[in-house]
PDB file of C-alpha atoms in Angstrom:
ATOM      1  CA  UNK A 175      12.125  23.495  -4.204  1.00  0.00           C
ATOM      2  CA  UNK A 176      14.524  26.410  -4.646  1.00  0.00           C
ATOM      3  CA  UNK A 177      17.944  26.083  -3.862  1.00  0.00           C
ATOM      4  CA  UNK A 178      21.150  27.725  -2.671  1.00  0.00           C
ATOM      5  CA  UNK A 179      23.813  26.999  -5.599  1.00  0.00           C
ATOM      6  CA  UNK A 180      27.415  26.545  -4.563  1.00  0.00           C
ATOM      7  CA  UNK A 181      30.401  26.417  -6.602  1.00  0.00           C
ATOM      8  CA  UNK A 182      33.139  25.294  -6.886  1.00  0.00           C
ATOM      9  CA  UNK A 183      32.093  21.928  -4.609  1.00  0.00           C
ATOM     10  CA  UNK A 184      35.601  21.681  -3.716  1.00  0.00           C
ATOM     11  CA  UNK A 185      39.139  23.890  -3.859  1.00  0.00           C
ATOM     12  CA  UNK A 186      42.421  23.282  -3.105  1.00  0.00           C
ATOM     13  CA  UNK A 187      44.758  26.279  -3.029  1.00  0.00           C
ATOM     14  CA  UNK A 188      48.376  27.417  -2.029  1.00  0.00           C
ATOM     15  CA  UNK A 189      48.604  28.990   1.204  1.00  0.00           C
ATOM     16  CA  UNK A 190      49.100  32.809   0.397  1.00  0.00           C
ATOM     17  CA  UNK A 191      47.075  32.379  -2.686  1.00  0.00           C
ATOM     18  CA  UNK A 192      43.685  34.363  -3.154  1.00  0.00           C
ATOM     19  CA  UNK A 193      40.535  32.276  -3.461  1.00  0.00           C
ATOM     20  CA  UNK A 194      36.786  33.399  -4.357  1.00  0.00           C
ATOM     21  CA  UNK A 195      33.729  31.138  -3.539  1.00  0.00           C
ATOM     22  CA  UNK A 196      30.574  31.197  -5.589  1.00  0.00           C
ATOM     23  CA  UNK A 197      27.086  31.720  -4.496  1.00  0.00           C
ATOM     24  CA  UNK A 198      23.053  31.436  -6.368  1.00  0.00           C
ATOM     25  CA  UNK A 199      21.112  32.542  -3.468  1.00  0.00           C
ATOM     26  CA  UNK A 200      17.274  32.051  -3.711  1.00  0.00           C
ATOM     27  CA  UNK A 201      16.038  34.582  -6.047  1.00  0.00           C
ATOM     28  CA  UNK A 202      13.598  36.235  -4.366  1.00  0.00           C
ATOM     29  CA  UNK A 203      15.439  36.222  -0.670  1.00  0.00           C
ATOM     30  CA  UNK A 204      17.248  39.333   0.816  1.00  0.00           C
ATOM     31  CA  UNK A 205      19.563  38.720   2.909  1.00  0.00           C
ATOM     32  CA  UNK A 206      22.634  36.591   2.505  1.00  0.00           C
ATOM     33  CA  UNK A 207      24.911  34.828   4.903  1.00  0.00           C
ATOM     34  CA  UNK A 208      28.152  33.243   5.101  1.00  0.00           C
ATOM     35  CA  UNK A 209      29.225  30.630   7.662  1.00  0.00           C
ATOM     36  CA  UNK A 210      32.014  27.805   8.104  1.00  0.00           C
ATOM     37  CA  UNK A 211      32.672  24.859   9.178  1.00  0.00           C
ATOM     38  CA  UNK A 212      36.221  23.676  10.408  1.00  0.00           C
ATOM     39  CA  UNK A 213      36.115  19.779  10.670  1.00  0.00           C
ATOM     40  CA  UNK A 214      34.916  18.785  13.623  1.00  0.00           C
ATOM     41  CA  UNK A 215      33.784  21.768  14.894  1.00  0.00           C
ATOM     42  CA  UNK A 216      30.665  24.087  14.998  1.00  0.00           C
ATOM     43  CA  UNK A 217      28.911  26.326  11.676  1.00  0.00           C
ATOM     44  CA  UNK A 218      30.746  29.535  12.564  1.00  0.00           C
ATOM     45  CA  UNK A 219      28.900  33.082  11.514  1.00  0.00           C
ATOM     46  CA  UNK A 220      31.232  34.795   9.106  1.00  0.00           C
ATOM     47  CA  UNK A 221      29.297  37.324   7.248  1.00  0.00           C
ATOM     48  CA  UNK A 222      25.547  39.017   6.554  1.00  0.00           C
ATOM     49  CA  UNK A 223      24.792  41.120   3.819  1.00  0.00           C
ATOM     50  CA  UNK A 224      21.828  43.238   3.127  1.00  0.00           C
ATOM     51  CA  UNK A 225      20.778  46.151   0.345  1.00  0.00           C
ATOM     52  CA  UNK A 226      24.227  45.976  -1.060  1.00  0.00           C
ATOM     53  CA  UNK A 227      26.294  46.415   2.195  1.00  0.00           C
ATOM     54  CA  UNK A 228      27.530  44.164   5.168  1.00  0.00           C
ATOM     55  CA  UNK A 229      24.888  44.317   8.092  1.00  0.00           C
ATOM     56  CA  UNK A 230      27.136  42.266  10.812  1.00  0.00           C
ATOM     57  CA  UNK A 231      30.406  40.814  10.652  1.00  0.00           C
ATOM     58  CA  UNK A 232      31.955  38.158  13.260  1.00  0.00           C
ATOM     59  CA  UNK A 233      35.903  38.326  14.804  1.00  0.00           C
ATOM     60  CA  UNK A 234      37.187  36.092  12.256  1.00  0.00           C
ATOM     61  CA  UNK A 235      35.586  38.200   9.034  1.00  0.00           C
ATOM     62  CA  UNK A 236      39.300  40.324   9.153  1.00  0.00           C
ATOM     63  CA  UNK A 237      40.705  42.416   6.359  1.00  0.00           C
ATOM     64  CA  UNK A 238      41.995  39.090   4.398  1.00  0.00           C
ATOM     65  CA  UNK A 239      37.671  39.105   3.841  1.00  0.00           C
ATOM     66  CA  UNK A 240      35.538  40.014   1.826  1.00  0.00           C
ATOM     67  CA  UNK A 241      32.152  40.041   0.365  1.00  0.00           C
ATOM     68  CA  UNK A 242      30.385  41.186  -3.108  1.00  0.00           C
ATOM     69  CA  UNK A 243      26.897  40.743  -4.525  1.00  0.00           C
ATOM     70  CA  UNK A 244      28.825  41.893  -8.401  1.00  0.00           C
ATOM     71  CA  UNK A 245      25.581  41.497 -10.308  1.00  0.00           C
ATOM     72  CA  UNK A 246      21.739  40.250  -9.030  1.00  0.00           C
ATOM     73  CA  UNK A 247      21.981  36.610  -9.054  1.00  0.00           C
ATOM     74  CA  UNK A 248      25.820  35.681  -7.116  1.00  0.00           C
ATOM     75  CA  UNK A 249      27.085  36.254  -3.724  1.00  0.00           C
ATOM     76  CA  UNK A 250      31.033  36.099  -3.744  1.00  0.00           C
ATOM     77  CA  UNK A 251      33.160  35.754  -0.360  1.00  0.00           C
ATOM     78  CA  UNK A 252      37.032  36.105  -1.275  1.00  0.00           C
ATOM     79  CA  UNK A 253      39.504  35.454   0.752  1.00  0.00           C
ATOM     80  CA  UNK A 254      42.414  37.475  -0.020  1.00  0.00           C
ATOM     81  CA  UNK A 255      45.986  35.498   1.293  1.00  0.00           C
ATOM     82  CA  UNK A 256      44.788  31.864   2.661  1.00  0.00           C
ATOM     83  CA  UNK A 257      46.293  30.697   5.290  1.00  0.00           C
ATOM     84  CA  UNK A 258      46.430  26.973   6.636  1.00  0.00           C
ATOM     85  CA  UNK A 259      43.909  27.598   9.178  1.00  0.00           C
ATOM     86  CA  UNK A 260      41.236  28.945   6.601  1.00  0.00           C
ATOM     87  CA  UNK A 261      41.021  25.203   5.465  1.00  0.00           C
ATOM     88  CA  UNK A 262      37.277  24.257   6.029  1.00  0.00           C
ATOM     89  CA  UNK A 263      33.631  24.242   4.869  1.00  0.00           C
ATOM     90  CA  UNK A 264      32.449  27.566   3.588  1.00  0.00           C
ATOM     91  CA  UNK A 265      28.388  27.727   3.578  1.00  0.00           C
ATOM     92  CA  UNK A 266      26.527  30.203   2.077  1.00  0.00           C
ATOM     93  CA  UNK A 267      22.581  30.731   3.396  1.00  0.00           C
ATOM     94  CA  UNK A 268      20.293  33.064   2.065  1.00  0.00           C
ATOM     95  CA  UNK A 269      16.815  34.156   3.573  1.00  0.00           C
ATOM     96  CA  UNK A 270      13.792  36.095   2.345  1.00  0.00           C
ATOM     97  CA  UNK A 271      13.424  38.291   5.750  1.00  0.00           C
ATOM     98  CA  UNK A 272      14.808  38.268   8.938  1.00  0.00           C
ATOM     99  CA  UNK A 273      11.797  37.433  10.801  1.00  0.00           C
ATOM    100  CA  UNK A 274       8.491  36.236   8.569  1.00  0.00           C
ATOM    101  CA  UNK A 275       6.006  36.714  10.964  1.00  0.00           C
ATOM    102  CA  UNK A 276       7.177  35.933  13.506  1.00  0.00           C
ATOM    103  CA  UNK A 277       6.732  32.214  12.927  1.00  0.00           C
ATOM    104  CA  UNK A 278       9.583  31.668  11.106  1.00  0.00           C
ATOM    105  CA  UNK A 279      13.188  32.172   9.838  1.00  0.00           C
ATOM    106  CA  UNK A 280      13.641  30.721   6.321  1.00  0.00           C
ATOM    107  CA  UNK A 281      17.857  30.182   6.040  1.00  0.00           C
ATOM    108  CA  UNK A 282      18.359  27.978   3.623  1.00  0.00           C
ATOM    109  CA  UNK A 283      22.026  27.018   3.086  1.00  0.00           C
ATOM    110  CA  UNK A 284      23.731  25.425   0.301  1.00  0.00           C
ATOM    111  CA  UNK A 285      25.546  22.499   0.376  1.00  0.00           C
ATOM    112  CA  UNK A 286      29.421  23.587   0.946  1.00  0.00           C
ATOM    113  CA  UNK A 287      32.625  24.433  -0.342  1.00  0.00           C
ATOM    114  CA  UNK A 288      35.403  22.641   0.703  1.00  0.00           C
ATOM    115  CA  UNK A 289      38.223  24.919   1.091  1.00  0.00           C
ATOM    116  CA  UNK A 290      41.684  22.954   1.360  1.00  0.00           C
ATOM    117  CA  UNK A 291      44.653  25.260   2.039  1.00  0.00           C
ATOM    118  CA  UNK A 292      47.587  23.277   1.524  1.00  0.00           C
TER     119      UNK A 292
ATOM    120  CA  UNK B 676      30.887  29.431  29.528  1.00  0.00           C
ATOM    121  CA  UNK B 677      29.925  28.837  25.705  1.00  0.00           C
ATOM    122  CA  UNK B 678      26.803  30.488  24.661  1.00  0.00           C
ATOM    123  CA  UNK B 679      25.547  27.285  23.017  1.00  0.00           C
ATOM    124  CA  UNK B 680      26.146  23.694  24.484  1.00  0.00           C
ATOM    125  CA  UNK B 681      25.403  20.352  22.911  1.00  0.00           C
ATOM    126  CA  UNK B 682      26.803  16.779  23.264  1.00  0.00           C
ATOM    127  CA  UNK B 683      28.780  15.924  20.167  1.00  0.00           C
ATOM    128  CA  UNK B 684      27.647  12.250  20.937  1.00  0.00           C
ATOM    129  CA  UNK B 685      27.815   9.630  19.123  1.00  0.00           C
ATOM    130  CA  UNK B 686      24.608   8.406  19.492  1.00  0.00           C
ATOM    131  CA  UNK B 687      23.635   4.920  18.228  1.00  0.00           C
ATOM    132  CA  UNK B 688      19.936   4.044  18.811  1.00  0.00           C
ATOM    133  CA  UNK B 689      17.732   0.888  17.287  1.00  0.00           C
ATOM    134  CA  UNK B 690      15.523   1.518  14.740  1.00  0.00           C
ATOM    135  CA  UNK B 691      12.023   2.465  16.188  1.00  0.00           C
ATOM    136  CA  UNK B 692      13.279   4.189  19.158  1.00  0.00           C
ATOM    137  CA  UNK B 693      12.576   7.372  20.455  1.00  0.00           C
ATOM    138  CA  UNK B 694      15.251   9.839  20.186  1.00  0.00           C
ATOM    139  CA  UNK B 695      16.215  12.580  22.452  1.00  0.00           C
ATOM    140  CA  UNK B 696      18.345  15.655  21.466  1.00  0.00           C
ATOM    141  CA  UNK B 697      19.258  18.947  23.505  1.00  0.00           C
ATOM    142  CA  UNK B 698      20.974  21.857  23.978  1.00  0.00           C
ATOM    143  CA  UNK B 699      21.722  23.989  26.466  1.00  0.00           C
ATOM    144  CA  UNK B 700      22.627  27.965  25.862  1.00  0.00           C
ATOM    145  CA  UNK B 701      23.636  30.943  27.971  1.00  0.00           C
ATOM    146  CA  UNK B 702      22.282  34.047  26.299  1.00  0.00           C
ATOM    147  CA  UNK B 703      18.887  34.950  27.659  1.00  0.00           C
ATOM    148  CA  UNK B 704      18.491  36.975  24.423  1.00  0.00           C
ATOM    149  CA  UNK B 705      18.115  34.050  22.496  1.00  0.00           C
ATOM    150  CA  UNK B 706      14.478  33.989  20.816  1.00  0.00           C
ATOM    151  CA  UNK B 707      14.228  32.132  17.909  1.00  0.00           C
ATOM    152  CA  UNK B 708      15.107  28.471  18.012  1.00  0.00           C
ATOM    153  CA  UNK B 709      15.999  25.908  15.379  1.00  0.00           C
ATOM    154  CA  UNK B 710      16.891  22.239  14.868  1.00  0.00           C
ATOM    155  CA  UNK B 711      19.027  21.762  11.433  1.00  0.00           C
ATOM    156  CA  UNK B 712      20.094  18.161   9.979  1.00  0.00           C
ATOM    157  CA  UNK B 713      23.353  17.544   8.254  1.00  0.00           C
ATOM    158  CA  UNK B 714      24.500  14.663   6.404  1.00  0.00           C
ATOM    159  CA  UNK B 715      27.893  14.648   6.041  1.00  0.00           C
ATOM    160  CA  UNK B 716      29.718  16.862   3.488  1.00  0.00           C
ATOM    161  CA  UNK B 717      25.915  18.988   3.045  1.00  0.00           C
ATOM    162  CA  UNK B 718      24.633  22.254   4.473  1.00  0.00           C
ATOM    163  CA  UNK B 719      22.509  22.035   7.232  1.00  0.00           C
ATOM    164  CA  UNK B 720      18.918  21.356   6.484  1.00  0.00           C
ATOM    165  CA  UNK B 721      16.213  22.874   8.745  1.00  0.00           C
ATOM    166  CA  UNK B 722      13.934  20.408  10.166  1.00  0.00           C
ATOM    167  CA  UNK B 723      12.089  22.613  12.898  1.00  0.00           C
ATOM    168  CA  UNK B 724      11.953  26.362  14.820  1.00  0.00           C
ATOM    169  CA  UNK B 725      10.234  27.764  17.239  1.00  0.00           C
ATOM    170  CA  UNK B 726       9.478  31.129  18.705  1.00  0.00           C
ATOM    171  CA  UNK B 727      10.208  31.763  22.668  1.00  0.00           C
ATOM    172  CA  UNK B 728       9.004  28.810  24.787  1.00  0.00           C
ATOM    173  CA  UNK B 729       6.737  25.993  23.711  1.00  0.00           C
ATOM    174  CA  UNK B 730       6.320  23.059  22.182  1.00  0.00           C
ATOM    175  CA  UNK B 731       6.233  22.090  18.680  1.00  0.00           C
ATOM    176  CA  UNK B 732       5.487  19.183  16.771  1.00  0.00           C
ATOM    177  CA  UNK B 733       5.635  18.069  12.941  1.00  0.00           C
ATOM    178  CA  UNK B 734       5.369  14.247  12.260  1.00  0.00           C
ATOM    179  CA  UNK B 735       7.433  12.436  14.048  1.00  0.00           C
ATOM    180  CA  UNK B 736       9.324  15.636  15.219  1.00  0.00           C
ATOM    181  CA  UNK B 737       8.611  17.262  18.173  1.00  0.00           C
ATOM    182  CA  UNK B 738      10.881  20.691  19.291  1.00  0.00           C
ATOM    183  CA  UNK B 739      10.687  21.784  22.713  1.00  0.00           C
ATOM    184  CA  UNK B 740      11.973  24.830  24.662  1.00  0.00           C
ATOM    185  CA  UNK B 741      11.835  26.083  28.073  1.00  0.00           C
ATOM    186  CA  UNK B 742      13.394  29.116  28.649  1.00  0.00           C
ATOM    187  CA  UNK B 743      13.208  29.360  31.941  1.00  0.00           C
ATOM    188  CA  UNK B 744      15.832  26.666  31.855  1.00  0.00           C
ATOM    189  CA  UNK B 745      17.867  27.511  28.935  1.00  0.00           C
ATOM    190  CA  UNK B 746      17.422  24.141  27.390  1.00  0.00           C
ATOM    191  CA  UNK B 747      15.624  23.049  24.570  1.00  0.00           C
ATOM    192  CA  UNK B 748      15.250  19.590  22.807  1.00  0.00           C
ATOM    193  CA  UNK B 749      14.230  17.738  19.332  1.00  0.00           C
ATOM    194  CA  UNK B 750      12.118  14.296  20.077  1.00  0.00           C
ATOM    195  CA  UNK B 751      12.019  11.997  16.979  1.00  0.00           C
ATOM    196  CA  UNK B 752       9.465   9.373  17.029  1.00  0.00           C
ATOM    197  CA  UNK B 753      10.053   6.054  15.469  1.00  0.00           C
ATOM    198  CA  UNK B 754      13.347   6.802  14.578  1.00  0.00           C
ATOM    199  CA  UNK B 755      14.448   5.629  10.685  1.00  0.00           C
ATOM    200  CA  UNK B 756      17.852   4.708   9.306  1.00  0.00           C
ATOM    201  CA  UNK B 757      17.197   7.292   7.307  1.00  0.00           C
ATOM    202  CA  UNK B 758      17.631   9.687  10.471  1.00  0.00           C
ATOM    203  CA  UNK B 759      21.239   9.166  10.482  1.00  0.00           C
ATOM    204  CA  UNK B 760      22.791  12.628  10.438  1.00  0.00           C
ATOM    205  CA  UNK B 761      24.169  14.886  12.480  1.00  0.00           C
ATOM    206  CA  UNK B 762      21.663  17.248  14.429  1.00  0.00           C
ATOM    207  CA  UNK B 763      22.393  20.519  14.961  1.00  0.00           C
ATOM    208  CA  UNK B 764      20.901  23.573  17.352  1.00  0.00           C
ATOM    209  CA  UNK B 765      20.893  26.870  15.957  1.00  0.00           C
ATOM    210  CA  UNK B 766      19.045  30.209  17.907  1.00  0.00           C
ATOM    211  CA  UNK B 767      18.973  33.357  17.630  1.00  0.00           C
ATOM    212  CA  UNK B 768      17.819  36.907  19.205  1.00  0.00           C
ATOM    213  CA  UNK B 769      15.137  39.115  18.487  1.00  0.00           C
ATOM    214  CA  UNK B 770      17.033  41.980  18.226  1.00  0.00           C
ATOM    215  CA  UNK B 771      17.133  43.633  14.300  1.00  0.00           C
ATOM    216  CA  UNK B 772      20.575  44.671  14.868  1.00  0.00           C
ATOM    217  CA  UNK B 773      22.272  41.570  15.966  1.00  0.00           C
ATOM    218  CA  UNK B 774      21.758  40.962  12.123  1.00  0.00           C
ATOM    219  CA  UNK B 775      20.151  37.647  12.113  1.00  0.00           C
ATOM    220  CA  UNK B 776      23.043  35.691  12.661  1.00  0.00           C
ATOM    221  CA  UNK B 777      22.595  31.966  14.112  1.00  0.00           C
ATOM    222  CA  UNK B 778      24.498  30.667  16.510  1.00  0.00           C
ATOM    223  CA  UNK B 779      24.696  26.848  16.685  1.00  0.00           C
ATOM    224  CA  UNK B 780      25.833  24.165  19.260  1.00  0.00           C
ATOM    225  CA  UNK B 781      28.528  21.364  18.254  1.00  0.00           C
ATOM    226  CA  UNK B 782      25.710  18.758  16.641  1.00  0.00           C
ATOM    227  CA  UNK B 783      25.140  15.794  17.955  1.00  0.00           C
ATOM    228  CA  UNK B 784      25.872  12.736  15.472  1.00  0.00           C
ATOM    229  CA  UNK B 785      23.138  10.210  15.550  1.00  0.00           C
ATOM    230  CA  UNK B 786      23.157   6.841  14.214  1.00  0.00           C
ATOM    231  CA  UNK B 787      19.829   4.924  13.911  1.00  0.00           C
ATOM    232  CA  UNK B 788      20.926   0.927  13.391  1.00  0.00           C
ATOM    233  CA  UNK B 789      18.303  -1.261  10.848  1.00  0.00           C
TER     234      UNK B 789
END
């Protein structure tokens, strides 16, 4: 069954210090997502990306940011200065349309980074 | 009030009983409607959706919304060991523009003893 790839599986990084997740969406899906998880808490929205360009963006997607499909296989989120608080699970999901007809909604996620800010 | 609500639990059950999982949610835009497992340390996994009100059922799964109520559930059947994991809600709205985000409730951690 194809799969969301995720690397690296873990990262720990100096506050201030600029970090950049990996992501293998599904080949053939279209849209791409971001999310997070702070332990304990809910899957957060970040980021959604479509034909090259950011389609929706939540409050906590700020200028520190950003997103980049660089070539057609990866899906990057960087995070320009971490800060303590940017410590958590980072999820990318990917998903052939946004509604298949009308009977479905194929996000499939991949299994985590673990960002540790320290 | 938060626009998706669901008891963080823990739940503890006996093998072989029936579960019961729900969420409540605010936003009378909501449409779509999932039901996404997690084990711990993995992405969530989705185990059922739905479109507007209804019932659904796959296996020993059954998904249930009511809109008129704002409330929808996940029933699982026989419940397995292998069920531990945390269960989480997840809708959505119909609208193209809200840019098919998900929103998802708190998960509710469920723990199905042998």
């Amino acid at each position: 069954e194809p799969e969301v790839t995720q690397t690296p599986s873990h990262q720990v990084t100096q506050m201030g210090q600029e970090v950049i997740l990996r992501c293998v969406p599904i080949s053939n899906h279209l849209y791409f997502y971001w999310y997070r998880q702070i332990l304990g808490q809910k899957v957060e929205f970040l980021v959604s990306f479509y034909n090259n360009e950011i389609s929706e963006k939540s409050e906590i997607f700020d200028d520190q940011f950003s997103v980049e499909r660089p070539d057609g296989s990866n899906f990057t989120l960087k995070i320009r200065s971490t800060k303590l608080e940017d410590s958590a699970m980072y999820f990318c999901a990917s998903s052939e349309a946004l509604m298949k007809n009308r009977v479905g909604y194929g996000y499939t996620f991949g299994s985590g980074t673990r960002l540790t800010v320290v | 009030q938060k626009e998706v609500e669901q008891d963080p639990g823990p739940l503890s059950v006996p093998e072989g009983a029936i579960v019961s999982l729900n969420c409540t949610y605010s936003n009378s835009a909501f449409q779509y409607f999932m039901w996404y497992r997690q084990y711990s340390r993995k992405g969530p996994e989705l185990l059922m959706y739905t479109y507007s009100s209804g019932n659904k059922e796959d296996g020993r799964f059954t998904a249930q919304v009511d809109k008129s109520s704002k409330y929808i559930s996940l029933f699982i059947r026989d419940s397995q060991p292998s069920d531990s994991a945390t269960y989480l809600c997840a809708m959505t709205p119909l609208l193209y523009n809200q840019g098919g985000k998900l929103i998802f409730g708190q998960g509710t951690e469920l723990s199905v003893k042998p």
